[in-house]
Coordinates of C-alpha atoms in Angstrom, one line a residue:
Chain A
M1 CA -21.4 -25.0 5.8
K2 CA -19.3 -22.0 5.5
K3 CA -18.0 -20.2 2.1
L4 CA -15.6 -21.8 0.3
V5 CA -13.0 -19.0 1.1
N6 CA -13.4 -19.7 4.7
L7 CA -13.0 -23.6 4.1
H8 CA -9.7 -24.7 4.7
P9 CA -8.4 -28.7 3.9
S10 CA -7.9 -30.9 7.4
K11 CA -3.7 -31.8 7.9
P12 CA -4.2 -35.5 6.2
L13 CA -7.0 -34.3 4.1
R14 CA -4.3 -31.8 2.4
W15 CA -2.1 -34.5 1.9
V16 CA -4.7 -36.6 0.1
L17 CA -4.9 -33.3 -2.5
G18 CA -1.8 -32.9 -2.9
A19 CA -0.9 -36.3 -3.4
L20 CA -3.8 -37.0 -6.1
P21 CA -2.5 -35.4 -9.0
F22 CA 0.4 -36.8 -9.1
I23 CA -1.6 -40.4 -8.6
L24 CA -3.2 -39.7 -11.5
L25 CA -0.3 -38.6 -13.8
I26 CA 1.5 -42.0 -13.0
V27 CA -2.5 -43.9 -13.3
L28 CA -2.5 -42.1 -16.3
Y29 CA 1.1 -43.3 -17.8
I30 CA 0.1 -46.6 -16.7
A31 CA -2.4 -47.0 -18.9
A32 CA -1.3 -45.4 -22.0
S33 CA 2.1 -46.7 -22.1
D34 CA -0.1 -49.8 -21.7
A35 CA -2.6 -48.8 -24.3
R36 CA 0.6 -49.0 -26.7
L37 CA 2.7 -51.6 -25.8
A38 CA 0.0 -53.5 -26.3
E39 CA -0.3 -53.2 -30.4
N40 CA 3.6 -52.5 -30.9
A41 CA 5.5 -54.0 -28.1
A42 CA 9.1 -52.8 -29.2
D43 CA 7.2 -49.6 -28.5
K44 CA 10.0 -47.2 -26.8
L45 CA 7.9 -44.4 -26.3
L46 CA 6.1 -45.4 -23.4
P47 CA 8.0 -47.8 -21.9
S48 CA 6.6 -49.7 -19.2
L49 CA 7.4 -49.6 -15.1
S50 CA 9.1 -52.8 -15.3
S51 CA 11.4 -51.8 -18.2
I52 CA 12.1 -49.0 -16.6
G53 CA 12.7 -50.2 -13.6
E54 CA 15.3 -52.7 -15.7
A55 CA 16.9 -49.1 -17.0
I56 CA 17.7 -47.6 -13.3
K57 CA 18.6 -51.1 -11.9
R58 CA 20.8 -51.5 -15.1
M59 CA 22.1 -47.6 -14.7
A60 CA 22.9 -47.4 -11.0
F61 CA 23.1 -50.8 -9.8
E62 CA 25.4 -52.8 -12.3
P63 CA 28.7 -51.7 -13.1
N64 CA 28.8 -49.9 -17.4
Q65 CA 30.2 -53.2 -19.2
R66 CA 32.4 -50.7 -20.9
S67 CA 34.0 -48.4 -18.5
G68 CA 32.9 -50.0 -15.3
D69 CA 31.3 -46.9 -13.3
Y70 CA 28.2 -46.7 -12.2
L71 CA 26.5 -44.7 -14.6
L72 CA 24.6 -42.8 -12.8
W73 CA 26.3 -42.0 -9.7
V74 CA 29.5 -40.8 -11.9
D75 CA 26.8 -38.0 -13.6
T76 CA 25.1 -37.7 -10.5
W77 CA 28.7 -37.0 -8.9
S78 CA 30.3 -34.6 -12.0
S79 CA 27.0 -32.5 -12.5
L80 CA 26.7 -32.0 -8.5
Q81 CA 30.2 -30.7 -8.6
R82 CA 29.5 -28.4 -11.6
L83 CA 26.2 -26.6 -9.6
F84 CA 28.5 -26.4 -6.6
F85 CA 30.9 -24.5 -8.1
G86 CA 29.4 -22.5 -10.0
V87 CA 26.9 -22.0 -7.8
S88 CA 28.7 -20.6 -4.9
I89 CA 31.5 -18.7 -7.4
S90 CA 28.1 -16.7 -8.2
A91 CA 26.8 -16.3 -4.5
T92 CA 30.4 -14.7 -3.6
V93 CA 30.7 -12.8 -6.4
A94 CA 27.1 -11.6 -6.9
L95 CA 26.9 -10.9 -2.9
V96 CA 30.6 -9.0 -2.5
L97 CA 29.2 -6.6 -5.7
G98 CA 25.8 -6.5 -5.2
V99 CA 27.0 -5.4 -1.4
S100 CA 29.4 -2.7 -1.7
M101 CA 26.8 -1.4 -4.6
G102 CA 24.7 -1.2 -2.3
A103 CA 26.2 0.5 0.5
L104 CA 28.4 2.5 -1.8
P105 CA 27.2 5.3 -3.0
L106 CA 31.2 5.2 -5.4
A107 CA 31.0 1.6 -6.4
R108 CA 27.3 1.9 -7.4
A109 CA 27.7 4.3 -9.9
K110 CA 31.2 2.5 -10.9
F111 CA 29.2 -1.4 -11.5
S112 CA 25.7 -1.1 -11.3
P113 CA 25.7 0.4 -15.5
L114 CA 28.1 -2.7 -16.3
V115 CA 26.1 -5.2 -14.2
T116 CA 22.7 -4.3 -15.7
A117 CA 24.3 -4.4 -19.5
I118 CA 25.5 -8.6 -18.5
S119 CA 22.6 -9.4 -17.3
L120 CA 20.8 -8.5 -20.7
V121 CA 23.4 -10.5 -23.2
P122 CA 21.9 -14.4 -22.9
P123 CA 23.7 -16.6 -21.3
M124 CA 23.6 -19.4 -24.2
A125 CA 24.3 -16.8 -26.7
I126 CA 27.7 -16.9 -25.5
L127 CA 27.9 -20.3 -24.8
P128 CA 30.4 -20.6 -28.3
I129 CA 32.4 -18.1 -26.9
L130 CA 33.3 -19.9 -23.7
F131 CA 34.5 -23.0 -25.5
I132 CA 36.0 -21.1 -27.6
V133 CA 37.9 -19.3 -24.9
F134 CA 38.2 -21.8 -22.1
G135 CA 38.2 -25.4 -23.9
L136 CA 35.7 -27.6 -23.6
G137 CA 36.8 -29.1 -20.4
E138 CA 34.8 -28.2 -16.9
T139 CA 35.5 -24.6 -17.1
S140 CA 34.1 -23.2 -19.6
K141 CA 30.5 -25.2 -18.2
I142 CA 31.3 -23.5 -14.4
V143 CA 31.7 -20.5 -16.0
L144 CA 27.9 -20.4 -18.4
I145 CA 27.0 -21.4 -14.9
V146 CA 28.2 -17.7 -13.4
I147 CA 27.7 -15.6 -16.1
G148 CA 24.2 -17.1 -16.3
I149 CA 22.8 -16.6 -12.8
T150 CA 25.9 -13.6 -10.8
P151 CA 23.7 -10.9 -13.0
T152 CA 20.4 -12.0 -11.4
I153 CA 21.9 -12.5 -7.7
T154 CA 23.3 -9.2 -7.7
R155 CA 20.8 -6.9 -8.5
E156 CA 19.1 -9.0 -6.3
I157 CA 20.6 -8.3 -4.1
L158 CA 21.6 -5.0 -4.7
L159 CA 18.3 -4.3 -3.6
R160 CA 17.7 -5.8 -0.8
V161 CA 20.9 -4.2 0.7
R162 CA 18.9 -0.6 -0.8
E163 CA 15.6 -2.2 1.2
I164 CA 17.2 -1.6 4.7
P165 CA 16.2 1.4 6.1
D166 CA 18.4 4.4 5.8
E167 CA 17.6 4.7 9.7
Q168 CA 19.7 1.8 10.4
I169 CA 22.4 3.0 8.5
I170 CA 22.6 6.3 10.1
K171 CA 21.7 4.8 13.9
A172 CA 25.6 2.7 13.3
Q173 CA 27.3 5.8 12.6
T174 CA 25.8 7.5 15.3
L175 CA 26.8 4.5 17.4
G176 CA 30.1 4.7 16.1
A177 CA 30.3 2.5 13.5
N178 CA 33.3 3.8 10.4
S179 CA 31.9 1.6 7.0
W180 CA 34.0 -1.3 7.0
Q181 CA 31.6 -2.1 10.1
V182 CA 28.5 -1.0 9.1
I183 CA 29.0 -3.9 5.5
I184 CA 30.0 -6.3 8.1
R185 CA 27.3 -6.0 11.6
V186 CA 24.3 -4.0 9.9
I187 CA 24.5 -4.9 6.0
L188 CA 25.8 -8.2 5.3
P189 CA 24.5 -10.7 8.0
Q190 CA 20.4 -8.9 6.7
I191 CA 21.3 -9.8 3.7
L192 CA 22.8 -13.9 3.8
P193 CA 19.2 -14.8 4.7
R194 CA 18.3 -13.0 1.8
L195 CA 21.1 -14.1 -0.8
I196 CA 20.1 -17.6 0.4
D197 CA 16.8 -17.6 -1.0
S198 CA 17.6 -15.3 -3.9
V199 CA 20.4 -18.7 -5.0
R200 CA 16.6 -21.0 -4.2
L201 CA 15.3 -18.8 -6.9
T202 CA 18.3 -18.7 -9.4
L203 CA 18.7 -22.6 -8.7
G204 CA 16.7 -23.5 -11.8
S205 CA 18.4 -21.1 -14.0
A206 CA 22.0 -22.6 -13.1
W207 CA 20.3 -26.7 -13.9
L208 CA 19.1 -25.4 -17.0
F209 CA 22.2 -24.3 -18.2
L210 CA 24.0 -26.8 -16.8
I211 CA 22.4 -29.5 -18.9
A212 CA 22.7 -27.1 -21.4
A213 CA 26.6 -27.2 -22.0
E214 CA 26.6 -30.6 -20.9
A215 CA 24.4 -31.8 -23.6
I216 CA 26.7 -29.6 -26.2
S217 CA 30.1 -31.0 -24.7
A218 CA 31.1 -33.5 -22.2
T219 CA 32.2 -37.0 -21.0
D220 CA 29.6 -37.6 -18.3
G221 CA 27.0 -35.7 -16.1
L222 CA 23.3 -35.8 -16.6
G223 CA 22.3 -33.6 -19.2
Y224 CA 25.5 -35.6 -21.6
R225 CA 23.1 -38.4 -20.6
I226 CA 20.1 -37.3 -21.1
F227 CA 21.3 -36.0 -24.7
L228 CA 23.3 -39.5 -25.0
V229 CA 20.3 -42.0 -25.5
R230 CA 17.8 -39.6 -26.3
R231 CA 20.1 -41.3 -30.1
Y232 CA 17.9 -44.6 -29.3
L233 CA 15.2 -43.6 -28.0
S234 CA 15.6 -44.3 -24.4
M235 CA 12.7 -43.4 -22.7
D236 CA 13.1 -46.0 -19.8
V237 CA 17.0 -44.1 -19.5
I238 CA 15.8 -40.7 -20.2
L239 CA 12.6 -40.6 -17.2
P240 CA 13.7 -41.9 -14.1
Y241 CA 16.7 -39.5 -15.2
V242 CA 14.4 -36.3 -15.3
L243 CA 12.8 -37.3 -11.7
W244 CA 16.4 -38.0 -10.6
I245 CA 17.5 -34.6 -11.7
T246 CA 14.0 -32.8 -10.8
L247 CA 14.5 -34.6 -6.9
L248 CA 17.7 -33.8 -6.5
A249 CA 16.9 -30.1 -7.4
F250 CA 14.0 -30.3 -4.9
A251 CA 17.0 -32.0 -2.1
I252 CA 19.0 -28.7 -2.7
D253 CA 16.0 -25.5 -2.2
F254 CA 15.3 -28.0 0.9
L255 CA 18.4 -27.8 2.0
L256 CA 19.1 -24.6 1.8
R257 CA 15.5 -23.7 3.2
K258 CA 16.7 -25.4 6.4
V259 CA 20.1 -23.6 6.4
S260 CA 18.5 -20.8 6.6
F261 CA 15.9 -21.7 8.5
F262 CA 18.3 -22.8 11.6
S263 CA 21.1 -20.3 11.2
F264 CA 18.6 -17.2 10.8
P265 CA 15.7 -18.1 12.6
W266 CA 14.9 -13.6 13.6
F267 CA 14.2 -13.5 9.7
H268 CA 12.1 -16.2 9.7
T269 CA 10.0 -15.6 12.4
Q270 CA 9.6 -12.5 11.3
Q271 CA 9.0 -12.7 7.9
K272 CA 5.8 -15.8 9.1
G273 CA 3.5 -12.8 9.4
A274 CA 3.9 -12.4 5.5
G275 CA 3.6 -15.8 3.5
N276 CA 4.5 -19.1 4.0
D277 CA 8.3 -19.6 2.7
Chain B
M1 CA 18.1 4.7 40.0
T2 CA 21.2 3.0 41.1
N3 CA 23.6 4.3 39.2
N4 CA 24.0 8.1 39.1
N5 CA 27.8 7.5 38.2
T6 CA 27.6 6.8 35.2
T7 CA 27.0 10.9 34.4
S8 CA 28.8 11.5 31.2
S9 CA 32.0 13.7 31.9
E10 CA 33.2 14.2 29.0
I11 CA 31.1 17.8 28.5
S12 CA 34.2 20.1 29.2
S13 CA 32.1 23.3 28.8
S14 CA 30.1 25.0 31.9
P15 CA 26.2 25.3 32.0
N16 CA 26.5 28.7 31.2
T17 CA 28.2 29.2 27.8
P18 CA 26.9 28.5 24.9
Y19 CA 27.1 24.7 24.0
I20 CA 25.6 24.0 20.4
E21 CA 24.9 27.8 17.9
F22 CA 23.4 28.2 15.1
N23 CA 23.8 31.2 12.9
H24 CA 22.3 32.2 10.3
L25 CA 20.6 28.3 9.8
W26 CA 19.6 28.2 6.4
K27 CA 18.5 26.1 3.9
E28 CA 16.9 26.2 0.4
Y29 CA 16.4 23.3 -2.1
G30 CA 16.5 24.7 -5.4
D31 CA 14.3 27.7 -5.2
Q32 CA 12.0 25.9 -2.3
V33 CA 13.2 27.7 1.1
V34 CA 12.8 25.5 4.2
L35 CA 14.4 27.0 6.7
E36 CA 15.5 30.4 7.2
Q37 CA 17.5 32.8 10.0
I38 CA 17.8 30.4 12.9
N39 CA 20.1 31.8 15.6
K40 CA 19.1 30.4 18.3
Q41 CA 21.4 29.0 21.2
V42 CA 21.2 26.2 23.5
K43 CA 23.4 24.7 26.6
V44 CA 24.2 21.8 28.1
G45 CA 21.6 19.5 29.5
E46 CA 18.3 21.2 28.0
F47 CA 15.7 19.4 26.8
V48 CA 14.6 21.0 23.4
T49 CA 11.2 20.1 22.1
I50 CA 10.1 21.2 18.8
V51 CA 6.2 21.5 17.1
G52 CA 5.4 23.1 14.1
A53 CA 3.4 21.3 11.4
S54 CA 3.7 18.9 8.8
G55 CA 6.3 19.8 6.3
C56 CA 7.2 23.1 8.4
G57 CA 10.9 22.0 8.2
K58 CA 11.9 20.5 11.8
T59 CA 12.7 17.4 10.1
T60 CA 15.6 18.5 7.8
F61 CA 16.7 20.8 11.3
L62 CA 17.0 17.6 12.8
N63 CA 18.8 16.1 9.8
M64 CA 20.9 18.9 10.0
L65 CA 21.9 17.8 13.8
L66 CA 22.4 14.8 13.1
G67 CA 24.4 15.4 9.5
T68 CA 22.7 14.0 7.2
N69 CA 21.8 17.0 5.6
S70 CA 23.2 20.1 5.6
P71 CA 23.0 23.6 5.5
T72 CA 22.5 25.8 2.8
R73 CA 23.9 28.8 4.7
G74 CA 25.1 29.7 8.2
S75 CA 26.8 27.2 10.5
I76 CA 26.1 25.3 13.6
L77 CA 28.8 24.7 16.0
L78 CA 29.3 22.5 18.8
E79 CA 31.2 23.9 21.3
Q80 CA 32.3 26.0 19.0
T81 CA 33.9 24.0 16.2
P82 CA 31.8 23.3 13.4
L83 CA 29.5 20.0 13.5
A84 CA 30.8 17.5 11.8
D85 CA 28.6 17.0 8.2
E86 CA 27.7 13.6 8.4
P87 CA 26.3 10.7 11.4
N88 CA 29.1 10.2 14.4
A89 CA 28.7 9.2 18.2
S90 CA 29.1 12.6 19.6
R91 CA 24.9 12.8 18.8
G92 CA 22.7 9.5 19.4
I93 CA 19.2 9.4 18.1
V94 CA 16.1 7.8 18.0
F95 CA 13.7 7.7 15.2
Q96 CA 10.2 6.7 15.2
R97 CA 10.7 3.4 13.8
Y98 CA 13.8 0.7 12.2
S99 CA 16.1 2.3 15.1
V100 CA 16.9 -1.0 16.0
F101 CA 18.6 -3.6 14.3
P102 CA 16.3 -6.8 13.8
H103 CA 18.7 -9.4 13.3
L104 CA 20.1 -8.8 16.8
T105 CA 18.3 -9.7 19.7
V106 CA 17.9 -7.1 22.7
L107 CA 21.2 -7.5 24.4
Q108 CA 23.1 -8.1 20.9
N109 CA 21.6 -4.8 20.1
V110 CA 23.0 -3.0 23.1
M111 CA 26.2 -4.6 23.3
L112 CA 27.0 -3.4 19.6
A113 CA 28.0 -0.1 20.1
K114 CA 30.6 -1.1 22.8
E115 CA 31.4 -3.8 19.7
L116 CA 31.9 -1.2 17.6
E117 CA 34.3 0.9 19.7
Q118 CA 37.0 -1.8 20.6
S119 CA 37.0 -4.2 18.0
P120 CA 37.8 -1.9 14.7
V121 CA 37.9 -5.3 12.1
L122 CA 36.3 -8.1 13.1
A123 CA 33.1 -6.0 15.5
R124 CA 32.8 -8.1 17.6
L125 CA 34.1 -9.5 21.4
F126 CA 35.1 -11.9 22.7
G127 CA 36.8 -13.3 26.4
K128 CA 37.0 -10.3 29.2
A129 CA 36.1 -7.9 26.9
K130 CA 32.6 -9.0 26.2
R131 CA 32.3 -10.5 28.8
Q132 CA 32.4 -6.7 30.5
A133 CA 30.8 -5.1 27.3
L134 CA 27.8 -7.7 28.1
D135 CA 27.6 -6.6 31.9
E136 CA 27.2 -2.8 30.5
A137 CA 25.0 -3.6 28.5
K138 CA 22.9 -6.0 30.8
E139 CA 23.1 -2.4 33.2
M140 CA 21.5 -0.1 30.5
I141 CA 18.4 -2.9 29.5
D142 CA 17.6 -3.2 33.3
A143 CA 18.0 1.1 33.8
V144 CA 15.2 1.0 30.5
G145 CA 13.3 -2.1 31.9
L146 CA 14.0 -4.8 29.1
A147 CA 16.0 -7.1 31.6
H148 CA 12.4 -10.2 31.4
A149 CA 13.0 -9.4 27.0
A150 CA 16.9 -9.5 27.1
D151 CA 17.2 -12.5 24.3
K152 CA 14.0 -12.0 22.2
Y153 CA 14.3 -10.1 19.0
P154 CA 12.5 -6.4 18.3
H155 CA 9.8 -8.5 15.7
E156 CA 9.2 -10.2 19.1
L157 CA 8.9 -6.6 20.9
S158 CA 5.9 -4.5 21.2
G159 CA 6.7 -0.6 19.7
G160 CA 6.9 1.5 23.6
M161 CA 9.4 -1.8 23.6
Q162 CA 10.7 -1.3 20.4
Q163 CA 11.4 2.1 21.5
R164 CA 13.0 0.8 24.9
L165 CA 15.6 -0.8 23.8
A166 CA 16.1 1.7 20.9
L167 CA 17.3 4.5 23.7
A168 CA 19.5 2.3 25.5
Q169 CA 20.7 1.0 22.5
S170 CA 22.5 5.0 21.6
L171 CA 22.6 6.0 25.6
I172 CA 25.2 3.0 26.2
K173 CA 27.2 4.9 23.7
R174 CA 27.1 7.7 26.1
P175 CA 26.4 10.4 23.1
Q176 CA 26.5 14.4 24.3
I177 CA 23.9 14.6 22.3
L178 CA 20.5 12.8 21.5
L179 CA 18.3 14.0 19.0
L180 CA 14.4 12.6 19.3
D181 CA 12.1 12.1 15.8
E182 CA 9.0 11.3 17.1
P183 CA 10.0 8.9 19.3
F184 CA 6.9 8.1 20.7
G185 CA 4.5 9.1 18.2
A186 CA 3.3 5.5 17.4
L187 CA 2.9 4.1 21.0
D188 CA -0.4 3.9 22.6
P189 CA -1.1 6.7 25.4
G190 CA -0.3 4.8 28.3
I191 CA 2.8 3.2 27.3
R192 CA 3.8 7.2 26.4
A193 CA 3.7 8.1 29.9
D194 CA 5.9 5.2 30.8
M195 CA 8.1 6.6 28.7
H196 CA 8.2 10.5 29.4
Q197 CA 9.5 8.9 33.1
L198 CA 11.9 7.1 31.3
V199 CA 13.3 9.5 29.1
T200 CA 13.2 12.4 31.6
K201 CA 15.0 10.2 34.2
L202 CA 17.6 9.1 31.9
C203 CA 18.5 12.1 30.6
A204 CA 18.9 14.0 33.6
Q205 CA 20.9 11.0 34.6
H206 CA 23.3 11.4 31.5
K207 CA 23.2 15.2 31.2
L208 CA 22.1 14.9 28.0
T209 CA 21.2 17.8 25.9
V210 CA 18.4 16.6 23.8
F211 CA 16.0 18.2 20.8
M212 CA 12.6 16.1 20.1
I213 CA 10.4 16.7 17.6
T214 CA 7.1 16.2 18.2
H215 CA 3.0 16.4 17.1
D216 CA 2.1 16.6 20.3
I217 CA 2.1 19.3 21.9
K218 CA 1.5 18.4 25.8
E219 CA 4.3 15.8 25.1
A220 CA 6.1 19.3 23.9
F221 CA 5.6 20.9 27.6
T222 CA 5.8 17.4 29.6
L223 CA 9.3 16.4 28.3
G224 CA 10.9 19.9 27.2
T225 CA 12.8 22.6 29.4
R226 CA 12.4 24.8 26.2
L227 CA 10.1 25.2 23.6
W228 CA 10.2 25.7 19.9
V229 CA 7.3 26.6 17.6
F230 CA 8.6 26.0 13.6
D231 CA 6.1 27.8 11.7
K232 CA 6.6 30.3 8.2
L233 CA 6.0 33.9 9.1
R234 CA 5.5 35.4 6.3
H235 CA 3.4 33.5 3.5
D236 CA 3.3 34.5 -0.6
T237 CA 0.1 32.9 -2.0
Q238 CA 2.0 33.1 -5.4
A239 CA 5.4 30.5 -4.8
P240 CA 4.1 29.2 -1.9
G241 CA 8.3 27.8 -1.3
A242 CA 9.8 31.9 -1.0
Y243 CA 10.0 32.1 2.3
G244 CA 10.8 29.1 5.1
A245 CA 10.6 28.4 8.3
Q246 CA 11.7 29.9 10.9
I247 CA 11.1 30.0 14.4
T248 CA 8.5 31.6 16.1
Y249 CA 8.0 31.5 19.5
D250 CA 10.9 30.1 21.9
L251 CA 9.2 29.2 25.4
N252 CA 11.1 28.5 28.6
I253 CA 9.0 25.5 30.6
D254 CA 9.0 25.5 34.2
R255 CA 9.0 22.0 34.8
N256 CA 8.0 21.8 38.2
R257 CA 5.2 24.0 38.0
A258 CA 2.2 21.9 35.7
S259 CA 2.5 21.1 32.2
A260 CA -1.3 21.3 31.3
E261 CA -0.9 25.0 33.5
Q262 CA 1.9 26.4 31.8
L263 CA -0.1 24.6 28.1
A264 CA -3.2 26.9 28.9
E265 CA -1.1 29.7 29.9
H266 CA 0.4 29.7 25.9
E267 CA -3.1 29.1 24.3
A268 CA -3.2 32.1 22.8
I269 CA -0.4 32.0 21.6
L270 CA 0.2 28.1 20.0
A271 CA -3.3 29.0 18.6
D272 CA -2.4 31.5 16.8
T273 CA 0.7 29.4 15.1
S274 CA -0.6 25.8 12.3
I275 CA 0.3 23.4 14.8
A276 CA -2.9 24.0 17.1
S277 CA -4.7 21.8 15.1
A278 CA -1.7 19.3 15.5
G279 CA -1.4 18.8 19.0

């Protein structure tokens, strides 16, 4: 018998071990739901799987009686749009700021304290300000995401640029590169995969800010719907929505990882030894 | 070697006039003197190997030649004009590590200098210009013996291959001066011998003036035409930073004689300095 630290599960066993907690959770849920429903058939806290299925059908595959929309898809579309614009704007701004601060000492001296100060402002605390300044429309929600995650990504990018060995920057100059060429041929290509990493890590916060903004002021969106149906204790809608959001978050993360993998093979094969990403 | 026609033609000075001059070079950090009174002249095509104990200012000296560090007093003249105080295309460099770009393949790494030169905004070439650059890069890669690995990324190469790549990358730019900062320090002895041959061949071919720092005294004798020993002549135990290192020995090395023989000849001198143990 090998020592426990040297015991690696085979591939099928790994799948089983990984799936087990999920199966356990579902079984636990069904048991608890059955028990509550047996006591009170009108209980709304832990709806049965069939009523959840009913709710999914109602939200996703039947037009809403009042508006004629397929609510789940309308909500998903609006939320993803906000998330996309928020994250794209953040990533772009952070890339420009982070790379220029990392590469140019003058830019670093000028902007670094500002970015640090802004990153310390709790974004949720200025949400009212955003609503006052940008109104209750799309802008304020996107701006909240941008304010929430840009400083984090910027600081991350700045650190990553500073991590590029000086030797490379000097070498590029001895090959005749000017400042601009150093940035676009040496720094930028090495930073892009790290930008994707950083976006993946901040997506969690982006969702948080999105749902918070939608909960407070919106007429559609996944966060809006959850907080709307909360008034009727509609756990049968809330639970699938939460699962759906989780699934979306996972899909986006997966997609970004694949994009990074195919676009920057040198980055990932280089990292292989360091850990599984 | 087939391409003897690729020798550098930019060098204007005749072989006997000083090419690089160090005039009263002095470097201090605060009240810590690192180097003092460096007065030397170097001619075109000389291969200067630099040895000395750790922390005696060899790297500081090389950085001043490179332009990343400037002298506190004194000057470095390149053909009678002061050396640019930032790195530029006149001086190539190979560091011990991190000299190549991890996100570019071998071919792209070598081609980079051409792209930087011909395309100031995009730093990328297309069409005919790209084919020309590719051909030139391939020739250079061939010369350092990396033809079979042209499409590999640096992390897929061994340490010796990476240093070959770093050399090819620098030499395609046709620098007049090549700076080597312990380029073979991390390599196995067998690979090191191969690299010595390669460097000797390429430097002669490109008529390069070379400054190389090394910890290996045998290497210094094998490669150099001139050997400089950096050492402190004066010590003040109360204030270790009060005096800096100088060039204590400046030996001419005859490449036609076995390096071991010359090494033995100078053993007495070298034993006197602190590098004997390091070698």
